[in-house]
mmCIF file of C-alpha atoms in Angstrom:
data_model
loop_
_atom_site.group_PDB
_atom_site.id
_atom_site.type_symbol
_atom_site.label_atom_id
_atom_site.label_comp_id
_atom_site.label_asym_id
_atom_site.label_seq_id
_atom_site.Cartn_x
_atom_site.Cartn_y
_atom_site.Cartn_z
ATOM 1 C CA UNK A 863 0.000 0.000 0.000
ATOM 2 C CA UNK A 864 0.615 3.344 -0.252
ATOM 3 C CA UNK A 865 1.402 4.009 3.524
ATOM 4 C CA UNK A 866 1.637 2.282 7.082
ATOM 5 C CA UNK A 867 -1.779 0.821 7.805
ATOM 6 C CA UNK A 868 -3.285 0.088 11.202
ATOM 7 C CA UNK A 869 -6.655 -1.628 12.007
ATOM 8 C CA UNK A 870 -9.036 -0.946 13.919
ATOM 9 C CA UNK A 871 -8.942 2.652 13.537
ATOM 10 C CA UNK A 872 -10.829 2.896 17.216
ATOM 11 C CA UNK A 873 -11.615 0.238 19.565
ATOM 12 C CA UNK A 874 -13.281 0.087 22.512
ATOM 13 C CA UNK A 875 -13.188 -2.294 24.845
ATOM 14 C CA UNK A 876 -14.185 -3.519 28.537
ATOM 15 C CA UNK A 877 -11.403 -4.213 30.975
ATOM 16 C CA UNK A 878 -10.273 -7.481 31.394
ATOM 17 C CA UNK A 879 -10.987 -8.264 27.633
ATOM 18 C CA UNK A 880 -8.144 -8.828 25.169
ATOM 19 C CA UNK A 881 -7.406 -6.732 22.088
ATOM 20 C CA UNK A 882 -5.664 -7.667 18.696
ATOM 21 C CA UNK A 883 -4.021 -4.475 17.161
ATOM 22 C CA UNK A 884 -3.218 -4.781 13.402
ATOM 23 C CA UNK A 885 -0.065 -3.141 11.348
ATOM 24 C CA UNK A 886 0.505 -3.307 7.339
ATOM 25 C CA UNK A 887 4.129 -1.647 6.953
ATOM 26 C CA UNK A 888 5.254 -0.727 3.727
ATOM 27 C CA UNK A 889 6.459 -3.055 1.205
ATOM 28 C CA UNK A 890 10.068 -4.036 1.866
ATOM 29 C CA UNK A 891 10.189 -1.795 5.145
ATOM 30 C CA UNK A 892 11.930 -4.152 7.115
ATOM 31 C CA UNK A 893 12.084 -2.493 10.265
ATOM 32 C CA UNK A 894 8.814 -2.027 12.348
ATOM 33 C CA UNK A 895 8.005 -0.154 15.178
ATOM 34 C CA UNK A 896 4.864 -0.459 18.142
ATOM 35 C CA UNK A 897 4.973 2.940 20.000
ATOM 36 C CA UNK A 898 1.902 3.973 22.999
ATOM 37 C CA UNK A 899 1.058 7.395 23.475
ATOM 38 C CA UNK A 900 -1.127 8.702 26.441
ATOM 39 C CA UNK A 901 -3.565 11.708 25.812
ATOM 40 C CA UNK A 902 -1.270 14.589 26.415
ATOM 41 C CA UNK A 903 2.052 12.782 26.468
ATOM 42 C CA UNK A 904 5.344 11.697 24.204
ATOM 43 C CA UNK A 905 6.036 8.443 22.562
ATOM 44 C CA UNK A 906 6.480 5.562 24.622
ATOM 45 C CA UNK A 907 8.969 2.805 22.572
ATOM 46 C CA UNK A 908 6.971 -0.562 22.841
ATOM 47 C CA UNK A 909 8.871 -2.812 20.472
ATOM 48 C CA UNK A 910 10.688 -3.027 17.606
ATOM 49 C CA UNK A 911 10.892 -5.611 14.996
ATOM 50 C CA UNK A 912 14.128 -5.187 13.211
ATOM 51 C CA UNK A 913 15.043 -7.521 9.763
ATOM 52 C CA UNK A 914 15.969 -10.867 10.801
ATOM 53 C CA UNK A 915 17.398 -10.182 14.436
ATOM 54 C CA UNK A 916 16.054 -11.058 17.320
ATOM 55 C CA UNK A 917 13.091 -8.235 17.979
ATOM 56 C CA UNK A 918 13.854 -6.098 20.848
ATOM 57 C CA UNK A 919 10.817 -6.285 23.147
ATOM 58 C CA UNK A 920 12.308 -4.098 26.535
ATOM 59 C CA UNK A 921 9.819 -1.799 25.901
ATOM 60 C CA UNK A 922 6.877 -3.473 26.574
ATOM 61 C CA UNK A 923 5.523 -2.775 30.313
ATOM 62 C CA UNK A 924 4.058 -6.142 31.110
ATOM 63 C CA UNK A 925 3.949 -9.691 30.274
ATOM 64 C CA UNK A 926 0.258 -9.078 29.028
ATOM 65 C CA UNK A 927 1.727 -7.094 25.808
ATOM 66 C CA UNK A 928 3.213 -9.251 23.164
ATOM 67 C CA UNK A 929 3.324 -8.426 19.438
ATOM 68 C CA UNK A 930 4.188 -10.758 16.546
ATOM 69 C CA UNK A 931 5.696 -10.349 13.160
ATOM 70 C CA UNK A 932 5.321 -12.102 10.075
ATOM 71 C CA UNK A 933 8.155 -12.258 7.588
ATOM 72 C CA UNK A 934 8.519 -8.879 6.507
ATOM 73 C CA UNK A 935 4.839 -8.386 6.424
ATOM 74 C CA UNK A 936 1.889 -7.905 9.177
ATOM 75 C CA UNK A 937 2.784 -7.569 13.018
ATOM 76 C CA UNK A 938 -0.453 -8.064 15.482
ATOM 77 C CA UNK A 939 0.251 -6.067 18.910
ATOM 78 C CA UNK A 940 -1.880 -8.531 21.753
ATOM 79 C CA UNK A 941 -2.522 -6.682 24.923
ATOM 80 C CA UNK A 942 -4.361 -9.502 27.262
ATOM 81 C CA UNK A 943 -6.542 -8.700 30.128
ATOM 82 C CA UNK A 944 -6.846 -5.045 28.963
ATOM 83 C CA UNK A 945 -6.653 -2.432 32.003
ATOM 84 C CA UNK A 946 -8.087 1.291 31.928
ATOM 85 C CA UNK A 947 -4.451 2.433 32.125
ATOM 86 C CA UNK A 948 -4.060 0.566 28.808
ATOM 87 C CA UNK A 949 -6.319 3.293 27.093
ATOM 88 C CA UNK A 950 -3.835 5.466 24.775
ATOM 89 C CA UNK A 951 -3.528 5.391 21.007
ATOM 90 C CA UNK A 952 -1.166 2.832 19.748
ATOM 91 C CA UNK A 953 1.132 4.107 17.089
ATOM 92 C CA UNK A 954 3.193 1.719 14.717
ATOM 93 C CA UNK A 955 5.858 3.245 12.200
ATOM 94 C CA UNK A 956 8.202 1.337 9.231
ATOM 95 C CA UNK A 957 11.330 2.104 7.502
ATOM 96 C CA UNK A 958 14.326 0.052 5.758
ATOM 97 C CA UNK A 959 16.921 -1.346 8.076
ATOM 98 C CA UNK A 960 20.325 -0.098 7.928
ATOM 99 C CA UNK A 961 22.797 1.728 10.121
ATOM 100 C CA UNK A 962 22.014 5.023 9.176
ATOM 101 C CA UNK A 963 18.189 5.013 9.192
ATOM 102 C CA UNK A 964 15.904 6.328 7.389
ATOM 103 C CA UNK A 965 12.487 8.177 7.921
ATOM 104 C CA UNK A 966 10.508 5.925 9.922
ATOM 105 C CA UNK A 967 6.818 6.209 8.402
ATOM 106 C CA UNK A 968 3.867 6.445 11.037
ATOM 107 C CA UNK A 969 0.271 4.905 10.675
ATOM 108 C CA UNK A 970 -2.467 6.828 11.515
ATOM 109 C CA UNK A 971 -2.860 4.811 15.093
ATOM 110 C CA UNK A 972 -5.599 2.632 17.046
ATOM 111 C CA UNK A 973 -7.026 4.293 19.768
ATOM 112 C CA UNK A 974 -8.211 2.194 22.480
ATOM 113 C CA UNK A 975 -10.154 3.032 24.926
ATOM 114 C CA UNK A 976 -10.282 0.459 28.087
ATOM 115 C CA UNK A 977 -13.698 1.077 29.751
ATOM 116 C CA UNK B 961 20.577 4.240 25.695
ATOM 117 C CA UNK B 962 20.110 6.659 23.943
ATOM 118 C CA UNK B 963 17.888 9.690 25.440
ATOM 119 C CA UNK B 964 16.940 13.222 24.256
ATOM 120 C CA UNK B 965 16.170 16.104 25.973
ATOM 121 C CA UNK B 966 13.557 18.591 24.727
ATOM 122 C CA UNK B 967 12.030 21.857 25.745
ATOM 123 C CA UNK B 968 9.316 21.610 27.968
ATOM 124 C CA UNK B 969 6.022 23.270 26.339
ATOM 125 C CA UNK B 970 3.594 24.904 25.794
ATOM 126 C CA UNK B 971 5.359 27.479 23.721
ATOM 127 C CA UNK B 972 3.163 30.335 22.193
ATOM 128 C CA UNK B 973 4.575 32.628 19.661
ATOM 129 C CA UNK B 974 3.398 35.490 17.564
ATOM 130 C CA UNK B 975 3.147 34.961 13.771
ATOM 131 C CA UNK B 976 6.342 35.654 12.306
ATOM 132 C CA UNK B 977 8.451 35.450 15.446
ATOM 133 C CA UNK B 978 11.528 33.183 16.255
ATOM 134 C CA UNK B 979 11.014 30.163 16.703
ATOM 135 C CA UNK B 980 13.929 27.781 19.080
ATOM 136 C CA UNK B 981 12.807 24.353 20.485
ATOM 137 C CA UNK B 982 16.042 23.017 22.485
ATOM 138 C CA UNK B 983 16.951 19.256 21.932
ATOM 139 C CA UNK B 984 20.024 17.264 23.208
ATOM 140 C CA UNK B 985 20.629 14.094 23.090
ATOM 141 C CA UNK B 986 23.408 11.247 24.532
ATOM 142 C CA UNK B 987 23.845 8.375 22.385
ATOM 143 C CA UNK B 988 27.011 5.937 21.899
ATOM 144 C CA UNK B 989 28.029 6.091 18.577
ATOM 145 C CA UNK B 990 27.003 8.639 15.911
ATOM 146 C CA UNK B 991 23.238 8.315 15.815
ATOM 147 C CA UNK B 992 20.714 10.021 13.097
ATOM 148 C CA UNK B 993 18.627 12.987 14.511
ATOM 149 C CA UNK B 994 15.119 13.405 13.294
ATOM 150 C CA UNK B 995 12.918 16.135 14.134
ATOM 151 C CA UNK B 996 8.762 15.031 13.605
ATOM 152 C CA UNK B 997 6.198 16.886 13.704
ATOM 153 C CA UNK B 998 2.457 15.928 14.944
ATOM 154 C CA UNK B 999 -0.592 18.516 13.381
ATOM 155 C CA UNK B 1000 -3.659 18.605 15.052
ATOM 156 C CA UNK B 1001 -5.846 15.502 14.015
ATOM 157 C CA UNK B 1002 -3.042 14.192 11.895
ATOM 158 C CA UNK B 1003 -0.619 11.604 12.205
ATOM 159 C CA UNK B 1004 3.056 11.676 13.146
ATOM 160 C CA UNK B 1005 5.487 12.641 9.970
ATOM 161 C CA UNK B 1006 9.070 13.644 9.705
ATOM 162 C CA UNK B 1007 10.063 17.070 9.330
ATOM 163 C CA UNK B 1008 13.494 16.875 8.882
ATOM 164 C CA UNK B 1009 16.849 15.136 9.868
ATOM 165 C CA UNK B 1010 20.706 14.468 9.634
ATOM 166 C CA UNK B 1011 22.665 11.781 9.852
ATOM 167 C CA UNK B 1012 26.268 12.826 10.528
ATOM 168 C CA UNK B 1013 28.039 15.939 12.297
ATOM 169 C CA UNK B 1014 27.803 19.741 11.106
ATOM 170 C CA UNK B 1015 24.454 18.247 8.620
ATOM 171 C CA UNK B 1016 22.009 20.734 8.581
ATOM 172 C CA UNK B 1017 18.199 19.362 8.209
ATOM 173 C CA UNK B 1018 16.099 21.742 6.831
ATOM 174 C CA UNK B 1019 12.204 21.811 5.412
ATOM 175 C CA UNK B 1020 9.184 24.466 5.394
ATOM 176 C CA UNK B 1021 11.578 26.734 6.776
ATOM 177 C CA UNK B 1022 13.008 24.946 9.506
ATOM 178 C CA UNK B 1023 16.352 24.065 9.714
ATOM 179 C CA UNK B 1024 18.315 22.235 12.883
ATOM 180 C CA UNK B 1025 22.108 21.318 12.776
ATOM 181 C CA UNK B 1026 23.886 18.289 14.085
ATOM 182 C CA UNK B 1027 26.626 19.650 16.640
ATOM 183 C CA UNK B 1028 27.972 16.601 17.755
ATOM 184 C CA UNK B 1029 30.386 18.775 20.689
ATOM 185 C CA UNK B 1030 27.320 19.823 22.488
ATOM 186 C CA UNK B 1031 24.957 16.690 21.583
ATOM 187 C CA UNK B 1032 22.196 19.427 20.175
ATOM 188 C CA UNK B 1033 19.826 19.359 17.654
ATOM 189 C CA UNK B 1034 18.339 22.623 18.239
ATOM 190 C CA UNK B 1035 14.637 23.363 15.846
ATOM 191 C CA UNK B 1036 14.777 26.980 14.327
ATOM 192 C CA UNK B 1037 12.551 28.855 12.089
ATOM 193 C CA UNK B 1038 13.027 32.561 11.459
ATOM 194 C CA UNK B 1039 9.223 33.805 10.862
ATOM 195 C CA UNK B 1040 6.208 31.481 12.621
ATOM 196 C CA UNK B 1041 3.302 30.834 10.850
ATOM 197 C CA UNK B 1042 -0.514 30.000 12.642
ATOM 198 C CA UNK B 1043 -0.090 26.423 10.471
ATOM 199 C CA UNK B 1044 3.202 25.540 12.127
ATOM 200 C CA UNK B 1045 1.078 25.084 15.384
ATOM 201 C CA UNK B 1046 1.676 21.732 16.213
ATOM 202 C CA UNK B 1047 3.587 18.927 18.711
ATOM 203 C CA UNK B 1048 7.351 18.952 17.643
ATOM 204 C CA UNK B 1049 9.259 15.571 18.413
ATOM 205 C CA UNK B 1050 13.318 15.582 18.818
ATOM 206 C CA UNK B 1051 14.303 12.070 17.991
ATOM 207 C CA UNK B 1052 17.324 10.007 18.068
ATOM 208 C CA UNK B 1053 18.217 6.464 16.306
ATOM 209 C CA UNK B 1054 21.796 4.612 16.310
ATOM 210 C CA UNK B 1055 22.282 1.630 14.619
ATOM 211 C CA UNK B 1056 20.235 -1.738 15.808
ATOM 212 C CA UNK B 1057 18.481 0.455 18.420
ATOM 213 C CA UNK B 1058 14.799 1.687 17.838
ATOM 214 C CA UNK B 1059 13.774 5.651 17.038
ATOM 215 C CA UNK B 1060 14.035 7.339 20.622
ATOM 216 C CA UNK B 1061 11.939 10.155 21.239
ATOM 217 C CA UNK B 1062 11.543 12.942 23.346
ATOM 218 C CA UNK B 1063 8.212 14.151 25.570
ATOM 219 C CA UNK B 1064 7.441 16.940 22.666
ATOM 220 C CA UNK B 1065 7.041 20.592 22.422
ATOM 221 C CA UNK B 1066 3.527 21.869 22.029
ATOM 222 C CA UNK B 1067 3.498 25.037 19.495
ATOM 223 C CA UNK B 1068 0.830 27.375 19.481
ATOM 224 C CA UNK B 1069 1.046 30.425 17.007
ATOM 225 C CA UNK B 1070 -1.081 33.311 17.302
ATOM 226 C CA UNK B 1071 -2.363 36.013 14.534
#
């Protein structure tokens, strides 16, 4: 596509549920990115899927985050047991991999709201 | 890790002042700085960047240089406009590590 795609655009959900956030990065973007950002507030680094390495996950605040990746393709960010401190929009960005990066594109976001 | 430093906000200008938002950043290595940018309603995009020392970044009138003896990446723009209102990220990326941001600058310009 022509851009970084996330799905759902908005979800809403009751606490305790669990919630499936979608990303389609850009073709051949090999790097991928799962960011959180509270109403108000800066980016919080969540994970980051990068080539073939190992993805590094310190970001994520709890074992009831997880995110997978696909190939080079689709990455599903899982938050189990959603809490109302969960509620923030979830942001996920691509780019090529390389020492020198380059611009990281951004996706619209989910926003999830934990009720 | 890496870690940058912005301004604080809110920062409300006139139109057509000076605009400075203050950035530093520590990083091992020589990292890439990126300045984004974050309009109202819109999604995150990238305003400008460089990639090695004395680069100067520059787009829509904003320009920020790479000074790699006092870790800065300081955003200018001579003359503010009412559409540059807007959340300004300082960001920071070296090699296997992800895009590191800092809390952003909120931007208000007045008429």
């Amino acid at each position: 596509g022509a851009g970084v795609s996330q799905s759902p655009s908005n979800k809403v959900t009751e606490k305790g549920k669990d919630v499936e956030l979608r990303c389609d990065p850009i073709s051949g973007h090999t790097a991928l990115y799962w960011y959180r950002q509270r109403l108000g507030q800066g980016l919080e680094f969540l994970i980051y899927f990068q080539g073939n390495s190992a993805p590094d996950k310190s970001g994520l605040p709890s074992d009831r985050f997880s995110a997978e990746r696909t190939g080079e393709s689709v990455s599903t960010l899982t938050i189990q047991r959603t809490q109302q401190e969960d509620s923030a929009v979830y942001l996920c960005a691509s780019s090529l991999y390389g020492e020198k990066a380059t611009e990281a594109f951004f996706g619209q976001g989910t926003r999830l709201t934990v009720v | 890790g890496n870690s940058v430093t912005q301004m604080e906000g809110p920062v409300t200008l006139s139109e057509e002042a000076f605009l400075t938002i203050n950035c530093t950043y520590t990083a091992t290595g020589y990292p890439s700085l990126f300045w984004y940018v974050q309009y109202p309603g819109e999604g995150l995009q990238l305003l400008l960047k460089a990639t090695k020392a004395d680069d100067k970044g520059s787009n829509k009138g904003f320009e920020a240089t790479y000074r790699k003896e006092t870790t800065s990446f300081h955003l200018e723009k001579g003359s503010v406009q009412v559409s540059d209102s807007a959340v300004y990220f300082c960001v920071t990326k070296g090699g296997n590590t992800p895009l590191v941001f800092g809390k952003g600058t909120r931007l208000s310009v007045i008429a």
